[in-house]
């Protein structure tokens, strides 16, 4: 990869890329997303069609730095999410950075849709739901070893959820979508940084980064880093 902002005199090696994504200490929420030039966030319903070696490298780095991965149930189900530590490349890099080999996947679901027996329905998975979710389902998930956090009455209260995660030592949170969750997180003002990969593709016909709904008010962001490899742009935007 080469650095466009700040500019680099030579190509960045793997170590330099890892260091460029080192998060600040304390509570920090990143959202990571890949999209096409026209804003599409999937090809045939999955984000894998937009992927590249550069995007995969940054995906691995971001997962290596985080304490927890935050994801909506629809994305976790549709993308076949499993334990973070099951990815040997991520686990190896986490070990090199002195991090635990695994990090919990935190599934957000207003209806507690995660089912006992699912790939993620075991420790260290965390489910964030709300009080209106079926209490029997919540109890069954707890018995299966899922840590269930009730945050909000009729919908998930994301600020309260992040407070609860931080109280459990999970301060560095990586939000991986989907669009509805990213929109809700930005609207709730809990996202500190957006890591956005732009694939050199035109797809069309798919929802954008924030889904089909706009924000209450436009949100200004500041570009703090831009890398490039084979036409793929990897940007970091600060929302603070």
PDB file of C-alpha atoms in Angstrom:
ATOM      1  CA  UNK A   1       0.000   0.000   0.000  1.00  0.00           C
ATOM      2  CA  UNK A   2       1.034   3.596  -0.465  1.00  0.00           C
ATOM      3  CA  UNK A   3       0.064   6.506   1.723  1.00  0.00           C
ATOM      4  CA  UNK A   4      -1.715   9.391   0.012  1.00  0.00           C
ATOM      5  CA  UNK A   5      -2.592  11.206   3.250  1.00  0.00           C
ATOM      6  CA  UNK A   6      -0.272  11.643   4.959  1.00  0.00           C
ATOM      7  CA  UNK A   7       1.913  11.012   1.898  1.00  0.00           C
ATOM      8  CA  UNK A   8       4.557   8.314   2.202  1.00  0.00           C
ATOM      9  CA  UNK A   9       7.850   8.302   0.320  1.00  0.00           C
ATOM     10  CA  UNK A  10       7.781   4.511  -0.026  1.00  0.00           C
ATOM     11  CA  UNK A  11       5.273   1.679   0.013  1.00  0.00           C
ATOM     12  CA  UNK A  12       3.988   0.782   3.466  1.00  0.00           C
ATOM     13  CA  UNK A  13       4.863  -2.688   4.705  1.00  0.00           C
ATOM     14  CA  UNK A  14       2.508  -4.790   6.839  1.00  0.00           C
ATOM     15  CA  UNK A  15       3.917  -3.434  10.108  1.00  0.00           C
ATOM     16  CA  UNK A  16       3.429   0.166   9.005  1.00  0.00           C
ATOM     17  CA  UNK A  17      -0.170  -0.530   8.001  1.00  0.00           C
ATOM     18  CA  UNK A  18      -0.879  -2.098  11.401  1.00  0.00           C
ATOM     19  CA  UNK A  19       0.612   0.913  13.197  1.00  0.00           C
ATOM     20  CA  UNK A  20      -1.315   3.365  11.028  1.00  0.00           C
ATOM     21  CA  UNK A  21      -4.556   1.912  12.426  1.00  0.00           C
ATOM     22  CA  UNK A  22      -3.459   1.833  16.076  1.00  0.00           C
ATOM     23  CA  UNK A  23      -6.409   3.267  18.037  1.00  0.00           C
ATOM     24  CA  UNK A  24      -6.062   5.876  20.764  1.00  0.00           C
ATOM     25  CA  UNK A  25      -6.315   4.602  24.360  1.00  0.00           C
ATOM     26  CA  UNK A  26      -9.656   4.485  26.141  1.00  0.00           C
ATOM     27  CA  UNK A  27     -13.128   4.253  24.685  1.00  0.00           C
ATOM     28  CA  UNK A  28     -13.158   4.382  20.893  1.00  0.00           C
ATOM     29  CA  UNK A  29     -15.761   3.219  18.392  1.00  0.00           C
ATOM     30  CA  UNK A  30     -14.851   2.557  14.785  1.00  0.00           C
ATOM     31  CA  UNK A  31     -17.197   1.688  11.949  1.00  0.00           C
ATOM     32  CA  UNK A  32     -15.672  -0.284   9.082  1.00  0.00           C
ATOM     33  CA  UNK A  33     -17.379  -0.525   5.734  1.00  0.00           C
ATOM     34  CA  UNK A  34     -16.628  -1.326   2.106  1.00  0.00           C
ATOM     35  CA  UNK A  35     -18.593   0.179  -0.768  1.00  0.00           C
ATOM     36  CA  UNK A  36     -18.405   0.612  -4.518  1.00  0.00           C
ATOM     37  CA  UNK A  37     -17.853   3.904  -6.324  1.00  0.00           C
ATOM     38  CA  UNK A  38     -21.621   4.294  -6.714  1.00  0.00           C
ATOM     39  CA  UNK A  39     -22.253   3.647  -3.014  1.00  0.00           C
ATOM     40  CA  UNK A  40     -23.378   0.024  -3.289  1.00  0.00           C
ATOM     41  CA  UNK A  41     -22.438  -2.001  -0.200  1.00  0.00           C
ATOM     42  CA  UNK A  42     -22.933  -5.505  -1.578  1.00  0.00           C
ATOM     43  CA  UNK A  43     -22.833  -7.658  -4.688  1.00  0.00           C
ATOM     44  CA  UNK A  44     -25.566 -10.302  -4.871  1.00  0.00           C
ATOM     45  CA  UNK A  45     -26.434  -9.581  -1.253  1.00  0.00           C
ATOM     46  CA  UNK A  46     -22.959  -9.962   0.247  1.00  0.00           C
ATOM     47  CA  UNK A  47     -20.068  -7.572   0.807  1.00  0.00           C
ATOM     48  CA  UNK A  48     -17.502 -10.198  -0.277  1.00  0.00           C
ATOM     49  CA  UNK A  49     -17.969  -9.191  -3.914  1.00  0.00           C
ATOM     50  CA  UNK A  50     -16.478  -5.785  -3.099  1.00  0.00           C
ATOM     51  CA  UNK A  51     -13.459  -7.208  -1.294  1.00  0.00           C
ATOM     52  CA  UNK A  52      -9.797  -7.078  -2.260  1.00  0.00           C
ATOM     53  CA  UNK A  53      -6.445  -8.012  -0.775  1.00  0.00           C
ATOM     54  CA  UNK A  54      -6.052  -4.478   0.583  1.00  0.00           C
ATOM     55  CA  UNK A  55      -9.522  -4.469   2.143  1.00  0.00           C
ATOM     56  CA  UNK A  56      -8.898  -7.879   3.702  1.00  0.00           C
ATOM     57  CA  UNK A  57      -5.604  -6.663   5.155  1.00  0.00           C
ATOM     58  CA  UNK A  58      -7.269  -3.667   6.813  1.00  0.00           C
ATOM     59  CA  UNK A  59     -10.205  -5.837   7.966  1.00  0.00           C
ATOM     60  CA  UNK A  60      -7.697  -8.110   9.707  1.00  0.00           C
ATOM     61  CA  UNK A  61      -5.846  -5.181  11.277  1.00  0.00           C
ATOM     62  CA  UNK A  62      -9.025  -3.570  12.609  1.00  0.00           C
ATOM     63  CA  UNK A  63     -10.193  -6.842  14.131  1.00  0.00           C
ATOM     64  CA  UNK A  64      -6.778  -7.343  15.677  1.00  0.00           C
ATOM     65  CA  UNK A  65      -6.936  -3.996  17.490  1.00  0.00           C
ATOM     66  CA  UNK A  66     -10.513  -4.172  18.780  1.00  0.00           C
ATOM     67  CA  UNK A  67     -11.947  -5.444  22.071  1.00  0.00           C
ATOM     68  CA  UNK A  68     -15.260  -6.426  20.455  1.00  0.00           C
ATOM     69  CA  UNK A  69     -16.958  -6.567  17.048  1.00  0.00           C
ATOM     70  CA  UNK A  70     -20.411  -4.945  16.947  1.00  0.00           C
ATOM     71  CA  UNK A  71     -22.748  -6.178  14.209  1.00  0.00           C
ATOM     72  CA  UNK A  72     -26.443  -6.262  13.418  1.00  0.00           C
ATOM     73  CA  UNK A  73     -28.138  -9.648  13.444  1.00  0.00           C
ATOM     74  CA  UNK A  74     -29.065  -9.434   9.749  1.00  0.00           C
ATOM     75  CA  UNK A  75     -25.449  -8.880   8.733  1.00  0.00           C
ATOM     76  CA  UNK A  76     -24.147 -11.542  11.126  1.00  0.00           C
ATOM     77  CA  UNK A  77     -26.596 -14.054   9.677  1.00  0.00           C
ATOM     78  CA  UNK A  78     -26.263 -13.067   6.024  1.00  0.00           C
ATOM     79  CA  UNK A  79     -22.464 -12.895   6.084  1.00  0.00           C
ATOM     80  CA  UNK A  80     -22.016 -16.125   8.067  1.00  0.00           C
ATOM     81  CA  UNK A  81     -20.326 -14.588  11.085  1.00  0.00           C
ATOM     82  CA  UNK A  82     -18.423 -16.818  13.473  1.00  0.00           C
ATOM     83  CA  UNK A  83     -16.087 -16.275  16.429  1.00  0.00           C
ATOM     84  CA  UNK A  84     -13.336 -13.714  15.793  1.00  0.00           C
ATOM     85  CA  UNK A  85     -10.668 -16.118  17.064  1.00  0.00           C
ATOM     86  CA  UNK A  86     -11.677 -18.704  14.474  1.00  0.00           C
ATOM     87  CA  UNK A  87      -9.870 -16.592  11.854  1.00  0.00           C
ATOM     88  CA  UNK A  88      -6.274 -17.787  12.262  1.00  0.00           C
ATOM     89  CA  UNK A  89      -4.849 -14.683  10.579  1.00  0.00           C
ATOM     90  CA  UNK A  90      -6.694 -12.366  12.974  1.00  0.00           C
ATOM     91  CA  UNK A  91      -5.808 -14.504  15.999  1.00  0.00           C
ATOM     92  CA  UNK A  92      -2.120 -14.541  15.024  1.00  0.00           C
ATOM     93  CA  UNK A  93      -1.967 -10.767  14.620  1.00  0.00           C
ATOM     94  CA  UNK A  94      -3.823 -10.254  17.897  1.00  0.00           C
ATOM     95  CA  UNK A  95      -1.218 -12.408  19.635  1.00  0.00           C
ATOM     96  CA  UNK A  96       1.609 -10.395  18.053  1.00  0.00           C
ATOM     97  CA  UNK A  97       0.006  -7.222  19.412  1.00  0.00           C
ATOM     98  CA  UNK A  98      -0.301  -8.729  22.876  1.00  0.00           C
ATOM     99  CA  UNK A  99      -4.083  -9.007  22.639  1.00  0.00           C
ATOM    100  CA  UNK A 100      -6.238 -11.999  23.637  1.00  0.00           C
ATOM    101  CA  UNK A 101      -6.637 -14.414  20.729  1.00  0.00           C
ATOM    102  CA  UNK A 102     -10.410 -13.940  20.663  1.00  0.00           C
ATOM    103  CA  UNK A 103     -12.783 -11.002  20.974  1.00  0.00           C
ATOM    104  CA  UNK A 104     -16.531 -11.267  21.447  1.00  0.00           C
ATOM    105  CA  UNK A 105     -18.927 -10.658  18.605  1.00  0.00           C
ATOM    106  CA  UNK A 106     -21.650  -8.354  19.931  1.00  0.00           C
ATOM    107  CA  UNK A 107     -24.862  -8.985  18.000  1.00  0.00           C
ATOM    108  CA  UNK A 108     -27.477  -6.218  18.024  1.00  0.00           C
ATOM    109  CA  UNK A 109     -31.052  -7.460  17.660  1.00  0.00           C
ATOM    110  CA  UNK A 110     -34.189  -5.690  18.856  1.00  0.00           C
ATOM    111  CA  UNK A 111     -36.044  -9.023  18.839  1.00  0.00           C
ATOM    112  CA  UNK A 112     -33.193 -11.117  20.262  1.00  0.00           C
ATOM    113  CA  UNK A 113     -33.246 -13.039  16.982  1.00  0.00           C
ATOM    114  CA  UNK A 114     -30.077 -14.993  17.738  1.00  0.00           C
ATOM    115  CA  UNK A 115     -31.166 -18.611  18.268  1.00  0.00           C
ATOM    116  CA  UNK A 116     -29.623 -21.235  20.551  1.00  0.00           C
ATOM    117  CA  UNK A 117     -27.576 -23.566  18.368  1.00  0.00           C
ATOM    118  CA  UNK A 118     -26.479 -20.841  15.946  1.00  0.00           C
ATOM    119  CA  UNK A 119     -22.755 -20.570  15.243  1.00  0.00           C
ATOM    120  CA  UNK A 120     -22.579 -17.479  17.446  1.00  0.00           C
ATOM    121  CA  UNK A 121     -24.796 -18.781  20.249  1.00  0.00           C
ATOM    122  CA  UNK A 122     -21.927 -19.644  22.575  1.00  0.00           C
ATOM    123  CA  UNK A 123     -19.341 -17.788  24.662  1.00  0.00           C
ATOM    124  CA  UNK A 124     -17.918 -15.208  24.210  1.00  0.00           C
ATOM    125  CA  UNK A 125     -20.811 -13.866  22.084  1.00  0.00           C
ATOM    126  CA  UNK A 126     -22.788 -10.960  23.530  1.00  0.00           C
ATOM    127  CA  UNK A 127     -26.361 -10.160  22.479  1.00  0.00           C
ATOM    128  CA  UNK A 128     -27.607  -6.597  22.831  1.00  0.00           C
ATOM    129  CA  UNK A 129     -31.380  -6.374  22.773  1.00  0.00           C
ATOM    130  CA  UNK A 130     -34.200  -4.441  24.424  1.00  0.00           C
ATOM    131  CA  UNK A 131     -36.823  -5.101  27.108  1.00  0.00           C
ATOM    132  CA  UNK A 132     -39.604  -5.814  24.590  1.00  0.00           C
ATOM    133  CA  UNK A 133     -37.733  -8.859  23.194  1.00  0.00           C
ATOM    134  CA  UNK A 134     -39.186 -12.296  24.030  1.00  0.00           C
ATOM    135  CA  UNK A 135     -38.049 -13.063  27.615  1.00  0.00           C
ATOM    136  CA  UNK A 136     -38.096 -16.826  26.988  1.00  0.00           C
ATOM    137  CA  UNK A 137     -35.728 -16.434  24.057  1.00  0.00           C
ATOM    138  CA  UNK A 138     -33.447 -14.223  26.133  1.00  0.00           C
ATOM    139  CA  UNK A 139     -33.401 -16.848  28.884  1.00  0.00           C
ATOM    140  CA  UNK A 140     -32.643 -19.645  26.422  1.00  0.00           C
ATOM    141  CA  UNK A 141     -29.709 -17.693  24.995  1.00  0.00           C
ATOM    142  CA  UNK A 142     -28.371 -16.991  28.469  1.00  0.00           C
ATOM    143  CA  UNK A 143     -28.538 -20.717  29.256  1.00  0.00           C
ATOM    144  CA  UNK A 144     -26.630 -21.387  26.022  1.00  0.00           C
ATOM    145  CA  UNK A 145     -23.786 -19.183  27.285  1.00  0.00           C
ATOM    146  CA  UNK A 146     -24.594 -15.961  25.448  1.00  0.00           C
ATOM    147  CA  UNK A 147     -24.207 -12.834  27.562  1.00  0.00           C
ATOM    148  CA  UNK A 148     -27.478 -10.928  27.059  1.00  0.00           C
ATOM    149  CA  UNK A 149     -27.535  -7.164  27.629  1.00  0.00           C
ATOM    150  CA  UNK A 150     -30.931  -5.452  27.764  1.00  0.00           C
ATOM    151  CA  UNK A 151     -30.444  -1.839  26.699  1.00  0.00           C
ATOM    152  CA  UNK A 152     -33.589   0.163  25.962  1.00  0.00           C
ATOM    153  CA  UNK A 153     -37.309  -0.518  26.126  1.00  0.00           C
ATOM    154  CA  UNK A 154     -38.726  -0.902  22.601  1.00  0.00           C
ATOM    155  CA  UNK A 155     -35.516  -0.443  20.650  1.00  0.00           C
ATOM    156  CA  UNK A 156     -31.822  -0.917  21.357  1.00  0.00           C
ATOM    157  CA  UNK A 157     -30.242   2.066  23.109  1.00  0.00           C
ATOM    158  CA  UNK A 158     -26.777   2.124  21.531  1.00  0.00           C
ATOM    159  CA  UNK A 159     -25.168   4.632  23.936  1.00  0.00           C
ATOM    160  CA  UNK A 160     -26.370   2.511  26.876  1.00  0.00           C
ATOM    161  CA  UNK A 161     -25.105  -0.628  25.135  1.00  0.00           C
ATOM    162  CA  UNK A 162     -21.639   0.849  24.640  1.00  0.00           C
ATOM    163  CA  UNK A 163     -21.606   1.977  28.281  1.00  0.00           C
ATOM    164  CA  UNK A 164     -22.421  -1.591  29.310  1.00  0.00           C
ATOM    165  CA  UNK A 165     -19.676  -3.000  27.080  1.00  0.00           C
ATOM    166  CA  UNK A 166     -17.127  -0.514  28.420  1.00  0.00           C
ATOM    167  CA  UNK A 167     -18.074  -1.498  31.974  1.00  0.00           C
ATOM    168  CA  UNK A 168     -17.062  -5.052  30.990  1.00  0.00           C
ATOM    169  CA  UNK A 169     -13.693  -3.875  29.695  1.00  0.00           C
ATOM    170  CA  UNK A 170     -14.758  -3.775  26.039  1.00  0.00           C
ATOM    171  CA  UNK A 171     -13.821  -0.196  25.214  1.00  0.00           C
ATOM    172  CA  UNK A 172     -12.394  -0.509  21.705  1.00  0.00           C
ATOM    173  CA  UNK A 173     -15.417  -1.441  19.597  1.00  0.00           C
ATOM    174  CA  UNK A 174     -15.415  -2.164  15.858  1.00  0.00           C
ATOM    175  CA  UNK A 175     -18.839  -1.766  14.215  1.00  0.00           C
ATOM    176  CA  UNK A 176     -19.107  -3.783  10.999  1.00  0.00           C
ATOM    177  CA  UNK A 177     -22.676  -2.923  10.008  1.00  0.00           C
ATOM    178  CA  UNK A 178     -24.966  -3.403   8.282  1.00  0.00           C
ATOM    179  CA  UNK A 179     -26.137  -0.034   6.976  1.00  0.00           C
ATOM    180  CA  UNK A 180     -29.027   0.303   9.455  1.00  0.00           C
ATOM    181  CA  UNK A 181     -26.746  -0.224  12.436  1.00  0.00           C
ATOM    182  CA  UNK A 182     -24.102   2.187  11.098  1.00  0.00           C
ATOM    183  CA  UNK A 183     -26.803   4.800  10.524  1.00  0.00           C
ATOM    184  CA  UNK A 184     -28.201   4.304  14.029  1.00  0.00           C
ATOM    185  CA  UNK A 185     -24.714   4.533  15.530  1.00  0.00           C
ATOM    186  CA  UNK A 186     -23.866   7.733  13.642  1.00  0.00           C
ATOM    187  CA  UNK A 187     -27.268   9.241  14.490  1.00  0.00           C
ATOM    188  CA  UNK A 188     -26.690   8.392  18.173  1.00  0.00           C
ATOM    189  CA  UNK A 189     -23.279  10.117  17.975  1.00  0.00           C
ATOM    190  CA  UNK A 190     -21.348   7.095  19.226  1.00  0.00           C
ATOM    191  CA  UNK A 191     -18.997   6.634  16.239  1.00  0.00           C
ATOM    192  CA  UNK A 192     -15.564   8.202  16.614  1.00  0.00           C
ATOM    193  CA  UNK A 193     -14.065   7.054  13.316  1.00  0.00           C
ATOM    194  CA  UNK A 194     -15.251   5.658  10.005  1.00  0.00           C
ATOM    195  CA  UNK A 195     -12.908   3.346   8.105  1.00  0.00           C
ATOM    196  CA  UNK A 196     -14.240   3.280   4.557  1.00  0.00           C
ATOM    197  CA  UNK A 197     -12.905   1.164   1.700  1.00  0.00           C
ATOM    198  CA  UNK A 198     -13.915   2.280  -1.785  1.00  0.00           C
ATOM    199  CA  UNK A 199     -13.720  -0.484  -4.373  1.00  0.00           C
ATOM    200  CA  UNK A 200     -13.153   0.560  -8.012  1.00  0.00           C
ATOM    201  CA  UNK A 201     -16.461  -0.949  -9.108  1.00  0.00           C
ATOM    202  CA  UNK A 202     -19.847   0.237 -10.334  1.00  0.00           C
ATOM    203  CA  UNK A 203     -22.638  -2.013  -9.060  1.00  0.00           C
ATOM    204  CA  UNK A 204     -25.925  -0.068  -8.845  1.00  0.00           C
ATOM    205  CA  UNK A 205     -29.239  -1.089  -7.367  1.00  0.00           C
ATOM    206  CA  UNK A 206     -28.062  -1.515  -3.760  1.00  0.00           C
ATOM    207  CA  UNK A 207     -28.517   0.515  -0.585  1.00  0.00           C
ATOM    208  CA  UNK A 208     -25.728   2.859   0.412  1.00  0.00           C
ATOM    209  CA  UNK A 209     -23.596   3.140   3.507  1.00  0.00           C
ATOM    210  CA  UNK A 210     -26.477   4.335   5.705  1.00  0.00           C
ATOM    211  CA  UNK A 211     -29.225   2.304   4.080  1.00  0.00           C
ATOM    212  CA  UNK A 212     -32.397   3.862   2.691  1.00  0.00           C
ATOM    213  CA  UNK A 213     -32.870   6.513   5.376  1.00  0.00           C
ATOM    214  CA  UNK A 214     -31.075   9.773   5.941  1.00  0.00           C
ATOM    215  CA  UNK A 215     -29.663  11.203   9.143  1.00  0.00           C
ATOM    216  CA  UNK A 216     -31.599  13.752  11.224  1.00  0.00           C
ATOM    217  CA  UNK A 217     -28.960  16.311  10.177  1.00  0.00           C
ATOM    218  CA  UNK A 218     -25.916  16.041   7.879  1.00  0.00           C
ATOM    219  CA  UNK A 219     -22.757  15.035   9.698  1.00  0.00           C
ATOM    220  CA  UNK A 220     -19.395  16.620   8.886  1.00  0.00           C
ATOM    221  CA  UNK A 221     -16.362  14.318   8.920  1.00  0.00           C
ATOM    222  CA  UNK A 222     -12.628  14.924   8.568  1.00  0.00           C
ATOM    223  CA  UNK A 223     -10.303  12.824   6.413  1.00  0.00           C
ATOM    224  CA  UNK A 224      -7.306  11.794   8.536  1.00  0.00           C
ATOM    225  CA  UNK A 225      -5.736   9.028   6.448  1.00  0.00           C
ATOM    226  CA  UNK A 226      -5.932   7.719   2.900  1.00  0.00           C
ATOM    227  CA  UNK A 227      -4.155   4.633   1.569  1.00  0.00           C
ATOM    228  CA  UNK A 228      -4.272   3.160  -1.943  1.00  0.00           C
ATOM    229  CA  UNK A 229      -3.515  -0.193  -3.528  1.00  0.00           C
ATOM    230  CA  UNK A 230      -4.502  -1.355  -7.024  1.00  0.00           C
ATOM    231  CA  UNK A 231      -7.114   1.395  -7.282  1.00  0.00           C
ATOM    232  CA  UNK A 232      -8.716   0.535  -3.942  1.00  0.00           C
ATOM    233  CA  UNK A 233      -8.964   3.534  -1.595  1.00  0.00           C
ATOM    234  CA  UNK A 234      -8.846   2.957   2.163  1.00  0.00           C
ATOM    235  CA  UNK A 235      -9.836   6.037   4.123  1.00  0.00           C
ATOM    236  CA  UNK A 236     -10.131   6.943   7.791  1.00  0.00           C
ATOM    237  CA  UNK A 237     -12.560   9.721   8.661  1.00  0.00           C
ATOM    238  CA  UNK A 238     -12.805  11.280  12.093  1.00  0.00           C
ATOM    239  CA  UNK A 239     -16.289  12.160  13.316  1.00  0.00           C
ATOM    240  CA  UNK A 240     -14.894  14.139  16.257  1.00  0.00           C
TER     241      UNK A 240
END
